[in-house]
Amino acid sequence: MKYILRHPLTRSAAWRSQRTSCNPRFINTLHQPGDPKVASRRADAPFRLAIIGSGPSGFYTAYRVQSKLPTARIDMYEALPVPFGLVRFGVAPDHPEVKFCINKFDEVARHPNFTYIGNTPIGSESLPFSSLLPNYNAILLSYGASKDKTLNLPGESILSGIHSARAFVGWYNGLPEHRNLNPDLERSDGKAVVIGQGNVALDVARILLTGVDELRKTDITEYALEALSGSKIKEVEVVGRRGPLQAAFTIKEVRELMTLPSVGFEPVPPSIIPQDTSTLPRAKKRLMDTINKGTKSYPLEKNWKLSFFSSPTAFLSSSSNPGQLSHIRFEKTAPVEGTNGDKVVGTGEHKDVYASLAFRSIGYKSEPISGMIEAGIPFDEKKGVVCNTLGRVARPTPEGDIQVPGMYTTGWVRRGPTGIIASTMMDAFDAGDNIVNDWLSGVEFLGEQGDVRMGWEAVKREHSNIGLKAVHWSDWDKIDKAEKERGKKIGKEREKFGTEEEMMAIV
Amino acid sequence: MPPPRGSSILRNLQSQCSNRLFHAGDSIVTRCPRPIPTRSPVQPGAHNRTFTTRTLRPRLPFQSSIYLRQFSTTSYLSHGHLTHPKPGEELKVTFVTKEGNEFTFEVAEGDNLLDIGQAHDLEMEGACGGSCACSTCHVIVEDQEMYDLLEEPDDDENDMLDLAFGLTETSRLGCQVKMKKDIDGLKVKLPAMTRNLQASDFK
C-alpha cells in the first residue's frame, strides 16, 4: 500500500496538536512508532544522500551510513578542490597525530558507493542548492562554520596589525582564502596579543612562539615558515574576559606551551587563580594545577602569559603612525554574583596593553547557504546554526519542533563551533544513525515514496553549465601525491598548494 | 594447492591460513571454514561468547538482518597489529558493548585494547590511530581492583581522558592499555555514545 505523507508544514495545527502527547520538546511528525500508516523501507531500497562539506563531520556521518546501509549512495560536495575541511586547514601543523583520522576518511571515500565532488561550492553563484533537491532522498548539511565572529570595536576594521585568528590559522595551514594575509611579524615591539581563550588562541600563541626549526618538520606552508623565521615576536599575551575556570582551552594545549623549549610562562597571580584545587572537578583541577605549575623558569628568551577578567573596548594607534595598531584598551571585569563566574560585568577601570599585533580569537560562526532558506531549512541567525533536533533539521513552532523531511545536519553548523574531533565524531554518528533509522522506518524523505533519485548522475548535467571542473577522489589522489612529492624535496611530509589554481593545474 | 589467479583476497587468506592455522598441503576449501564460536564455560549466557584472536568475528547487533552485511576490504586481518597468542599463553579479555553484549577474546600479551577491539569489529574508534591524541577509544574498566593493577595513566593519557564523555574513576584509553599476564580476564565496558549532545556539552 502506497502512503504519501503530507508535508509537515502543510499539516493542520489541530493535527499537530494531537501529537503533543509525545515528547513535548520534539514532535517527530514524520515517525511515530506503531503508526500504521508508516510502512518501513527495505534495506536495499535505493537511497541517495548528498553531503555538503567534506570535513570530519561529513566524513564520519558517511562512514556511519556506509556501515549501517552499505547500499546507500553518497555524494559529497566540497567547495574547495581538496577535502577534509578543518582537519586540513584547522588542525595545527604540529599536531600530525590528530590528522590521522584522514586515513579513515580515505577508506570511506574509496567505497564503491561514494562519490566526491570537489571544487563545487553550493549556492547561488555556482551550483544552486535547489538543483540538489530533486536528485536526492536526503541532504546532510555539514559545511561547518566559515565565518569568524567580530568584536565590533572602534579601530577593529581600520587599523593594520589586527587579524582574525581564523585567518591566521588558515594562512599558515594553506587555506587559499587567506594565502595573502601576510601578517607583519617583524615589527620591533615584539609583542602580540590574542583576544580569546580557546584552543585556537593557544594554537596561534604556540605557532608564534615555537622555533621555526621545529615547525620545519611539519606540513606548515613554506611561505608561513619564511614569515615566521623573520618574526620578532618575543611575547604573547592571551587575554580572556572571564576567569581561569571559564577558559575554553584544554589541558593538552596548555601543557604543550609549558613545555616549549626556551619559552617561559608568567605566573598567574594567586589572587586570580584557585590555589586549592582539591574540590574542583577532575578536568578543571588538572588544568588549574598545570597553569599554577607553569614553566620551570621565567622569564626566558620568549614568554607568554594568560590574562583574565579583561574585556577589550578599543583598538588604538599612536599619533606618529595613525594607521597602525599600537595598543589595545581593556576594561577590567568582575564576575557577576550567583552566575558561578560565567557572566562578568565591566568595572569601569581601564588599562592599555601595548602591542602592534593582535589576533581576534573569539569563535567562528556559520551562515546559511543561499537557497537553503527558500528550500524550507530554518536557520537560527543568533546562534549561527541550522535549527535542528538532534541533527534532524526541524522548524521550531510553539507546539514543538517540526521535522523537515530529508534534511539533516551535523558538525559545527548543527551545534556551534565548539568541540574536539571526538565530539564531532559522536555527533556525526548520531546523525548517521538518525538518517538510517528514519530511512528504514519509512518516514517521509525528499520526494515521494518509491521515487528513484539519480544523485550526481543527474546533477552532473547542471554542473557542466556552471563552468567549474568537478574534482573527484582520483583527482585528489593526484593533488595529494604532488603535495607529498613537493614536501619530500624539502624534508617535509607535505607541502600544500596555497591556491586553488595550483591545485587545479595538477588535475 | 596453487593460489587462485586474480583473487588477492583468497591469496591473502591462504597465506594467513598456511602461516598460522594450517599445515602445508592442507586444502583451503576443506580446512578454512568460518569457525564456530565456542561458548565459554565460565561465562554462560545468550550473549557471552569466547573468540580466539584472528579466527572469527563476532556477529554484532547492528549486523542483524535488517542491515546488510558489509563487505569490507579492511578486515581485521589488515589491521595487522595483533599477535597470535602462543598455545597455553592466551589471555582473556572481555568487552561489554554499549548494548550490554559481552564478547570474550583470547589474545596475546602486549596487544592493546584498541587493536583488539578493532580487530574484532567492535564499535571502537581510534581517530588518532592509537597515538593518545584523542579520546575516541575510551573504555571503562569494570573492576576497581583490576583497574589498580594497570599501570598508571601518564599525563598525556589523562589530558585526553579529561575530554572523554562519561568519564569514570576507572576510565582508560584503549590504545594505552596493553594486555599482561596479571590482568588476564580483564573486563572493559565501551561507553554508551551520548545522545542529546548540545553545544554546552563541549564547553
XYZ file of C-alpha atoms in Angstrom:
710
model
C 0.000 0.000 0.000
C 1.410 3.291 -1.016
C 1.013 6.013 1.506
C 2.181 9.548 0.952
C 2.616 11.710 3.982
C 1.674 15.323 3.699
C 4.475 17.790 4.052
C 4.588 18.685 7.764
C 4.393 22.375 7.060
C 1.062 21.869 5.350
C -0.455 19.876 8.183
C -3.142 21.491 10.236
C -2.411 22.824 13.682
C -5.097 20.501 15.016
C -3.333 17.501 13.566
C -0.083 18.613 15.111
C -1.590 19.350 18.482
C -2.906 15.796 18.680
C 0.670 14.772 18.787
C 1.831 16.856 21.700
C 1.310 13.925 23.981
C 4.707 12.519 22.995
C 7.904 14.336 23.818
C 6.812 17.925 24.210
C 10.258 19.157 23.153
C 10.314 17.224 19.958
C 7.324 16.204 17.965
C 8.680 13.945 15.331
C 5.818 14.351 12.917
C 7.415 12.010 10.453
C 7.784 8.965 12.564
C 5.580 7.667 15.297
C 6.363 4.150 16.438
C 3.420 1.947 15.763
C 1.919 4.404 13.303
C 0.042 2.084 10.960
C 0.371 4.487 8.063
C 4.148 4.262 8.009
C 5.469 1.326 6.051
C 9.095 0.505 6.673
C 11.550 0.507 3.807
C 13.714 -2.384 2.759
C 17.410 -2.072 3.486
C 18.153 -2.357 -0.226
C 15.728 0.373 -1.322
C 17.844 2.795 -3.381
C 18.947 5.643 -1.155
C 20.789 8.753 -2.299
C 22.387 11.052 0.221
C 24.076 14.372 -0.560
C 26.585 15.616 1.992
C 27.562 19.270 1.830
C 31.049 19.747 3.219
C 33.936 17.292 3.411
C 35.171 17.989 6.936
C 35.272 15.421 9.729
C 31.556 15.704 10.493
C 30.576 14.915 6.893
C 33.030 12.051 6.581
C 32.181 10.473 9.911
C 28.476 10.587 9.017
C 29.214 9.000 5.643
C 31.213 6.311 7.453
C 28.308 5.576 9.771
C 25.741 5.464 6.975
C 28.010 3.208 4.913
C 28.480 0.759 7.747
C 24.775 0.532 8.517
C 23.400 0.820 4.992
C 26.125 -0.232 2.558
C 23.822 0.161 -0.425
C 23.363 3.890 0.261
C 24.870 6.025 -2.468
C 26.571 9.028 -1.008
C 27.734 12.106 -2.928
C 29.889 14.575 -1.031
C 30.104 18.169 -2.246
C 33.058 20.350 -1.291
C 33.641 23.997 -2.233
C 37.424 23.629 -2.435
C 39.173 21.153 -4.700
C 40.709 19.439 -1.664
C 38.852 17.521 1.057
C 38.944 17.241 4.884
C 37.904 20.779 5.918
C 39.315 21.769 9.262
C 41.378 18.596 9.586
C 43.469 20.011 6.757
C 43.016 23.734 7.378
C 42.325 23.980 11.084
C 44.322 21.351 12.958
C 47.724 22.790 13.811
C 50.649 21.547 11.704
C 52.457 20.362 14.821
C 49.573 18.025 15.672
C 50.030 15.436 12.909
C 48.556 12.657 15.048
C 45.195 14.452 15.154
C 45.128 14.294 11.351
C 45.359 10.527 11.431
C 41.572 10.335 11.005
C 42.206 11.172 7.339
C 43.100 7.510 6.825
C 39.583 6.552 7.847
C 38.102 9.230 5.590
C 40.153 7.974 2.680
C 38.769 4.492 3.278
C 35.230 5.934 3.286
C 35.863 7.822 0.053
C 37.050 4.685 -1.730
C 33.798 2.860 -1.030
C 32.242 1.995 -4.396
C 29.010 3.817 -3.498
C 30.755 7.076 -2.593
C 31.407 9.998 -4.932
C 33.489 13.018 -4.008
C 32.663 16.211 -5.885
C 35.215 18.872 -5.036
C 35.661 22.380 -6.424
C 31.882 22.740 -6.290
C 30.507 25.389 -3.932
C 26.783 25.086 -3.322
C 24.951 28.390 -3.564
C 23.615 30.968 -5.955
C 26.974 31.715 -7.584
C 27.769 28.163 -8.589
C 25.685 25.036 -8.104
C 22.276 26.141 -6.748
C 21.032 24.391 -3.634
C 17.737 23.828 -5.432
C 19.421 21.599 -8.001
C 20.170 19.034 -5.295
C 16.584 18.780 -4.049
C 15.064 16.732 -6.883
C 18.015 14.371 -7.099
C 18.451 13.113 -3.558
C 16.418 11.404 -0.880
C 18.262 13.236 1.854
C 20.696 16.116 2.252
C 23.144 16.418 5.120
C 24.354 19.920 5.945
C 27.831 19.573 7.393
C 29.556 22.610 5.954
C 30.811 23.940 9.257
C 31.400 27.495 10.335
C 33.041 29.526 7.630
C 32.975 32.996 9.149
C 34.505 34.351 12.299
C 32.888 36.465 14.931
C 33.974 40.082 15.243
C 34.192 42.301 18.307
C 32.787 45.396 16.534
C 35.079 47.727 18.456
C 36.466 51.117 17.393
C 39.533 50.686 15.198
C 38.987 46.964 14.676
C 38.356 47.120 10.952
C 40.563 50.172 10.195
C 43.942 49.621 11.799
C 46.556 47.327 10.344
C 48.003 44.679 12.615
C 44.631 43.232 13.671
C 43.903 39.788 12.311
C 41.316 37.145 12.893
C 42.891 34.050 14.402
C 40.890 32.041 11.920
C 42.549 33.824 9.014
C 45.983 33.398 10.596
C 45.382 29.669 11.099
C 44.104 29.407 7.524
C 47.181 31.273 6.307
C 49.774 29.021 7.906
C 47.742 25.929 7.010
C 47.485 26.822 3.325
C 43.820 27.804 3.039
C 43.594 29.552 -0.359
C 41.220 32.220 1.017
C 43.953 33.551 3.309
C 47.005 32.955 1.123
C 47.750 36.697 1.020
C 47.230 37.545 4.678
C 50.933 38.386 5.186
C 50.837 39.229 8.891
C 53.555 41.709 9.831
C 55.567 39.656 12.320
C 58.683 41.799 12.093
C 57.566 44.869 13.990
C 60.081 45.792 16.608
C 57.937 45.865 19.745
C 57.878 42.088 19.595
C 54.553 41.627 21.320
C 51.340 40.004 20.145
C 48.011 39.894 21.934
C 45.498 37.125 21.358
C 41.957 38.008 22.381
C 40.022 34.932 23.400
C 40.959 31.843 25.375
C 40.019 28.841 23.312
C 42.296 26.259 21.745
C 42.593 28.313 18.555
C 44.029 31.163 20.642
C 46.609 28.791 22.120
C 47.380 27.373 18.660
C 48.168 30.907 17.485
C 50.346 31.547 20.548
C 52.174 28.254 20.101
C 52.885 28.786 16.404
C 54.206 32.298 17.175
C 56.474 31.001 19.950
C 57.688 27.683 18.530
C 61.110 27.743 16.937
C 60.976 27.570 13.128
C 63.323 24.589 13.136
C 60.645 22.609 14.961
C 57.941 23.790 12.571
C 60.088 22.972 9.559
C 59.437 19.268 10.174
C 55.649 19.738 9.963
C 53.390 20.335 6.977
C 53.147 24.082 7.692
C 53.254 26.063 4.443
C 56.636 27.238 3.232
C 55.556 30.886 2.932
C 54.375 30.849 6.564
C 57.657 29.314 7.630
C 59.534 32.079 5.853
C 57.459 34.787 7.525
C 57.785 33.114 10.936
C 61.550 32.788 10.586
C 61.742 36.582 10.371
C 59.361 37.026 13.302
C 60.421 39.312 16.124
C 57.575 38.227 18.382
C 59.030 37.501 21.819
C 55.961 37.882 23.962
C 52.395 36.661 23.563
C 49.566 37.630 25.880
C 46.372 35.575 25.719
C 43.506 37.580 27.162
C 40.115 36.427 28.380
C 37.026 38.251 29.522
C 36.337 35.793 32.322
C 38.340 33.856 34.885
C 40.619 30.814 34.599
C 37.821 28.372 35.429
C 35.809 29.658 32.464
C 38.613 29.422 29.896
C 37.687 27.176 26.979
C 41.164 25.855 26.136
C 42.030 22.303 27.061
C 44.922 20.982 29.044
C 46.864 19.401 26.192
C 47.323 22.778 24.505
C 48.355 24.455 27.768
C 50.827 21.696 28.566
C 52.387 21.993 25.117
C 53.031 25.693 25.669
C 54.507 24.964 29.095
C 56.992 22.512 27.595
C 58.155 24.554 24.573
C 61.931 24.956 24.716
C 63.130 28.429 25.795
C 59.595 29.716 26.333
C 58.689 30.967 29.808
C 55.264 31.429 31.359
C 54.499 34.442 33.508
C 52.798 33.070 36.632
C 49.153 33.987 37.103
C 48.694 35.998 40.341
C 47.390 33.706 43.124
C 44.513 36.110 43.767
C 43.061 35.264 40.353
C 43.528 31.525 40.057
C 42.380 28.951 42.639
C 45.326 27.680 44.687
C 43.497 24.888 46.488
C 42.198 22.803 43.621
C 41.206 19.713 45.587
C 37.492 20.468 45.423
C 37.385 21.107 41.674
C 36.127 18.569 39.125
C 38.913 16.426 37.704
C 39.470 18.206 34.379
C 39.414 21.710 35.891
C 41.635 20.619 38.734
C 44.278 19.234 36.408
C 44.084 22.314 34.189
C 44.488 24.713 37.129
C 47.363 22.647 38.514
C 49.126 22.795 35.150
C 48.724 26.581 34.954
C 49.831 27.024 38.562
C 52.855 24.834 37.971
C 53.818 26.965 34.961
C 57.287 26.653 33.479
C 60.480 25.810 35.342
C 61.840 29.303 34.949
C 60.610 32.716 33.894
C 61.470 34.908 32.075
C 63.216 33.123 29.243
C 64.114 34.082 25.663
C 60.426 34.124 24.668
C 57.497 34.370 27.069
C 53.758 34.103 27.230
C 51.091 34.904 29.742
C 47.422 34.405 30.406
C 45.419 37.470 31.421
C 41.942 37.149 32.856
C 38.969 39.422 33.594
C 39.819 41.840 30.766
C 37.387 42.859 28.055
C 38.673 44.819 25.040
C 36.995 48.185 24.413
C 39.065 49.810 21.652
C 41.967 49.292 19.266
C 44.136 52.414 19.217
C 47.014 53.800 17.224
C 49.775 56.198 18.138
C 49.840 59.713 16.711
C 53.129 59.008 14.919
C 51.662 56.097 12.959
C 47.896 56.573 12.757
C 47.143 53.555 10.536
C 48.901 51.003 12.706
C 47.735 49.354 15.919
C 49.827 50.440 18.872
C 47.763 49.494 21.888
C 44.521 47.869 22.950
C 42.346 49.281 25.706
C 40.860 46.718 28.080
C 38.251 47.185 30.735
C 38.675 45.136 33.878
C 35.729 42.885 34.578
C 34.372 41.195 37.664
C 32.219 38.090 37.955
C 28.507 38.632 38.483
C 27.422 37.104 41.774
C 25.349 33.996 41.538
C 26.450 33.086 37.996
C 29.402 30.993 39.132
C 31.696 33.289 37.204
C 30.029 32.509 33.880
C 28.907 36.125 33.498
C 31.117 39.133 34.048
C 30.455 42.839 34.194
C 32.744 45.796 33.452
C 34.177 47.579 36.477
C 34.901 50.866 34.691
C 38.614 50.507 35.309
C 40.701 50.527 32.131
C 44.231 49.584 31.195
C 46.168 49.754 27.941
C 48.207 46.868 26.578
C 50.834 47.888 24.032
C 51.181 45.528 21.093
C 51.438 46.074 17.352
C 49.860 42.737 16.528
C 46.511 41.460 17.717
C 44.595 38.294 16.931
C 40.882 38.086 17.485
C 40.030 34.538 18.507
C 36.501 34.694 19.837
C 34.901 31.952 17.814
C 33.534 31.033 14.430
C 30.017 31.247 13.119
C 28.032 29.539 10.404
C 25.991 31.189 7.708
C 23.103 29.829 5.689
C 23.889 28.709 2.139
C 21.929 30.803 -0.342
C 18.838 28.938 -1.461
C 18.709 26.960 1.768
C 16.137 29.164 3.497
C 13.959 29.067 0.371
C 14.092 25.285 0.497
C 12.431 25.412 3.920
C 15.501 24.985 6.103
C 15.245 27.212 9.184
C 18.420 28.957 10.298
C 18.977 30.454 13.737
C 20.880 33.678 12.965
C 21.538 34.400 16.613
C 23.183 31.098 17.405
C 24.550 30.729 13.890
C 23.263 27.178 13.475
C 20.686 25.306 11.401
C 17.591 24.765 13.576
C 17.529 21.092 14.445
C 16.527 18.489 16.942
C 19.339 16.017 17.497
C 20.599 16.528 13.968
C 17.231 16.335 12.227
C 16.523 19.715 10.667
C 13.389 20.929 12.424
C 11.346 24.088 12.352
C 10.591 25.409 15.824
C 6.910 26.158 16.438
C 5.088 26.993 19.638
C 3.798 23.415 19.750
C 7.188 21.828 19.253
C 9.737 21.263 16.538
C 8.530 20.042 13.163
C 10.945 17.932 11.208
C 11.802 18.995 7.672
C 11.732 15.793 5.594
C 15.018 14.505 4.271
C 17.131 17.247 5.817
C 19.830 16.521 8.369
C 22.704 18.436 9.861
C 25.793 17.711 11.881
C 29.083 19.239 12.984
C 29.618 22.890 13.738
C 26.722 24.082 11.588
C 24.476 21.978 13.806
C 25.770 22.700 17.297
C 28.047 25.712 17.045
C 31.808 25.936 16.742
C 32.946 24.012 19.803
C 34.267 20.582 20.500
C 37.110 18.310 19.609
C 37.292 15.618 16.956
C 35.826 13.032 19.340
C 32.705 15.122 19.913
C 32.353 15.814 16.193
C 32.611 12.087 15.574
C 29.936 11.194 18.109
C 27.689 13.915 16.786
C 28.204 12.592 13.261
C 27.467 9.011 14.327
C 24.221 10.254 15.834
C 23.349 11.950 12.556
C 24.198 8.806 10.601
C 22.069 6.661 12.914
C 19.165 9.080 12.573
C 19.361 9.068 8.787
C 19.476 5.272 8.539
C 16.815 4.679 11.183
C 14.472 7.241 9.633
C 15.013 5.745 6.197
C 14.391 2.177 7.260
C 11.367 3.062 9.339
C 9.732 4.511 6.255
C 9.268 8.159 7.209
C 8.960 10.831 4.594
C 12.125 11.897 2.818
C 12.595 14.219 -0.139
C 10.206 13.327 -2.925
C 7.573 10.651 -2.778
C 7.829 7.048 -1.639
C 9.311 4.941 -4.369
C 10.915 7.811 -6.307
C 14.234 6.827 -7.790
C 16.740 9.594 -7.276
C 19.667 9.920 -9.632
C 22.102 11.878 -7.470
C 25.306 13.073 -9.067
C 24.455 11.453 -12.409
C 21.623 13.965 -12.763
C 23.311 16.912 -11.035
C 26.303 16.436 -13.337
C 24.316 17.780 -16.297
C 23.526 21.003 -14.481
C 27.051 21.133 -13.112
C 28.514 21.241 -16.600
C 26.801 24.621 -17.100
C 28.465 26.384 -14.174
C 31.931 26.343 -15.673
C 33.690 24.596 -12.800
C 35.532 21.349 -13.183
C 34.422 18.814 -10.614
C 37.275 17.233 -8.703
C 36.839 13.553 -7.874
C 38.741 11.328 -5.480
C 41.160 10.173 -8.168
C 41.981 13.847 -8.811
C 42.551 14.431 -5.111
C 44.913 11.448 -5.186
C 46.945 13.315 -7.799
C 46.989 16.537 -5.761
C 47.855 14.547 -2.643
C 50.716 12.821 -4.408
C 52.042 16.078 -5.876
C 51.938 17.753 -2.452
C 53.792 14.880 -0.852
C 56.439 14.983 -3.579
C 56.869 18.723 -3.118
C 57.277 18.133 0.590
C 59.760 15.323 0.156
C 62.141 17.636 -1.707
C 62.389 19.917 1.314
C 62.218 17.263 4.002
C 58.562 17.737 4.968
C 55.689 15.315 4.967
C 53.769 17.531 2.575
C 53.951 20.970 1.023
C 50.397 22.154 0.429
C 49.363 24.110 -2.619
C 48.390 27.575 -1.456
C 45.983 28.475 -4.243
C 43.123 26.752 -5.987
C 44.784 27.439 -9.345
C 47.827 25.402 -8.338
C 45.586 22.558 -7.171
C 43.548 22.580 -10.369
C 46.685 22.668 -12.513
C 47.544 19.198 -11.187
C 44.086 17.908 -12.024
C 47.245 -26.036 -3.971
C 48.243 -23.166 -6.260
C 46.884 -19.763 -5.346
C 43.768 -18.907 -7.333
C 44.652 -16.435 -10.014
C 43.247 -12.943 -9.810
C 41.923 -13.269 -6.335
C 44.115 -11.338 -3.973
C 41.690 -11.870 -1.129
C 41.875 -15.617 -1.447
C 45.629 -15.445 -1.792
C 45.751 -13.351 1.309
C 43.556 -15.777 3.121
C 45.675 -18.671 2.023
C 48.835 -17.068 3.292
C 47.139 -16.273 6.579
C 45.857 -19.768 6.836
C 49.028 -21.529 5.857
C 51.085 -19.306 8.100
C 49.050 -19.603 11.159
C 46.344 -22.175 11.175
C 47.126 -24.850 8.656
C 49.819 -27.260 7.765
C 51.389 -27.162 4.372
C 49.416 -29.221 1.916
C 46.071 -28.779 3.609
C 43.280 -27.827 1.319
C 41.969 -24.356 1.958
C 38.498 -25.292 0.957
C 38.156 -28.006 3.486
C 40.164 -26.522 6.289
C 39.201 -22.860 6.245
C 35.522 -22.739 7.124
C 34.066 -19.908 9.142
C 34.932 -21.061 12.649
C 32.176 -21.697 15.074
C 32.246 -19.780 18.341
C 32.944 -21.871 21.351
C 30.924 -20.911 24.315
C 32.969 -20.152 27.363
C 32.128 -22.476 30.219
C 32.872 -19.783 32.786
C 30.595 -17.195 31.248
C 27.329 -18.773 30.282
C 24.553 -16.700 28.805
C 22.995 -15.904 25.492
C 25.355 -13.074 24.671
C 28.572 -14.363 26.139
C 30.929 -15.797 23.589
C 34.581 -16.561 23.512
C 36.615 -15.966 20.422
C 40.192 -16.657 19.640
C 42.175 -13.896 18.031
C 42.149 -13.991 14.249
C 39.785 -16.859 13.990
C 36.440 -15.184 13.722
C 34.489 -12.011 14.033
C 31.574 -11.676 16.400
C 28.196 -11.081 14.935
C 27.337 -7.623 16.160
C 23.863 -6.355 16.873
C 23.925 -3.874 14.020
C 24.617 -6.688 11.635
C 21.154 -8.052 12.231
C 19.032 -8.995 9.271
C 17.635 -5.511 8.815
C 21.050 -4.238 7.788
C 23.089 -5.789 5.057
C 26.422 -7.199 5.962
C 29.121 -5.002 4.595
C 31.873 -6.494 2.550
C 34.872 -4.786 3.974
C 38.289 -4.871 2.371
C 39.858 -3.666 5.578
C 39.090 -6.652 7.677
C 40.784 -7.255 10.954
C 43.485 -9.142 9.137
C 44.781 -5.945 7.608
C 44.976 -4.076 10.870
C 47.960 -6.249 11.463
C 48.694 -5.119 14.986
C 47.654 -8.245 16.791
C 49.953 -11.075 17.584
C 48.715 -14.622 17.662
C 48.880 -15.985 21.201
C 51.105 -18.982 21.763
C 49.184 -22.083 22.814
C 48.750 -22.068 26.564
C 49.608 -18.379 26.836
C 46.267 -16.948 25.730
C 44.989 -14.112 27.868
C 41.276 -13.474 28.106
C 39.746 -10.045 27.736
C 36.036 -9.271 27.729
C 34.404 -6.281 26.075
C 30.906 -5.217 27.035
C 29.295 -3.263 24.208
C 27.025 -0.336 24.853
C 24.075 -2.631 24.209
C 25.283 -4.812 27.065
C 26.516 -7.742 24.981
C 29.696 -9.421 26.136
C 32.458 -10.655 23.879
C 35.468 -12.507 25.229
C 38.625 -12.841 23.178
C 41.786 -14.829 23.662
C 44.695 -12.574 22.933
C 48.456 -12.390 23.263
C 50.426 -10.432 25.819
C 51.314 -6.938 24.631
C 48.284 -6.284 22.451
C 46.398 -3.125 23.323
C 42.645 -2.906 23.797
C 42.067 -0.612 20.813
C 43.742 -3.022 18.418
C 41.878 -5.965 19.925
C 38.520 -4.168 19.704
C 39.089 -3.050 16.134
C 40.413 -6.420 15.029
C 37.111 -7.897 16.121
C 34.981 -5.185 14.575
C 33.669 -3.824 17.828
C 32.325 -0.304 17.652
C 35.530 1.248 18.850
C 37.169 4.118 17.044
C 40.752 5.204 17.150
C 40.561 8.555 15.383
C 44.224 9.347 16.067
C 45.418 5.855 15.220
C 46.233 4.939 18.784
C 48.668 7.810 19.364
C 46.971 9.076 22.511
C 45.791 12.263 20.830
C 42.032 11.841 21.049
C 39.545 10.218 23.394
C 37.627 8.056 20.937
C 38.879 4.719 22.322
C 37.663 5.442 25.851
C 36.915 2.248 27.829
C 35.723 1.734 31.374
C 37.352 -0.974 33.451
C 34.567 -2.775 35.281
C 36.513 -3.902 38.291
C 38.279 -1.376 40.531
C 40.839 -3.954 41.667
C 41.683 -4.800 38.084
C 41.995 -1.077 37.339
C 44.510 -0.733 40.155
C 46.638 -3.463 38.575
C 47.043 -1.432 35.389
C 49.981 0.895 35.006
C 49.063 4.453 35.956
C 47.917 6.593 33.030
C 50.514 9.213 32.104
C 49.847 12.950 31.738
C 49.098 12.693 28.020
C 46.508 9.980 28.566
C 44.938 11.854 31.468
C 44.779 15.017 29.355
C 42.751 13.139 26.769
C 40.591 11.375 29.368
C 39.681 14.808 30.720
C 37.842 15.347 27.420
C 36.137 11.955 27.275
C 32.386 11.730 27.631
C 31.074 9.844 30.594
C 34.439 9.790 32.347
C 34.542 7.481 35.360
C 37.065 6.717 38.090
C 38.159 3.630 36.166
C 38.263 5.103 32.668
C 41.219 4.444 30.386
C 42.132 4.914 26.748
C 42.035 1.558 24.993
C 45.165 2.344 22.986
C 47.215 2.745 26.159
C 46.174 -0.462 27.931
C 48.346 -3.410 26.948
C 47.399 -6.946 27.877
C 49.617 -8.548 30.514
C 49.515 -11.766 32.479
C 48.393 -10.095 35.691
C 45.331 -8.602 34.040
C 44.193 -11.849 32.445
C 40.401 -11.832 32.482
C 40.155 -8.036 32.214
C 36.638 -6.817 31.519
C 36.014 -3.396 29.986
C 32.869 -1.569 29.009
C 32.548 0.556 25.887
C 30.844 3.759 26.989
C 27.431 4.494 25.513
C 27.559 7.195 22.889
C 25.991 10.257 24.346
C 22.844 11.298 22.597
C 21.374 14.740 23.045
C 24.722 16.408 22.530
C 24.388 20.141 22.709
C 26.911 22.905 22.293
C 27.024 23.343 26.047
C 28.308 19.792 26.415
C 31.525 20.756 24.721
C 32.496 23.712 26.854
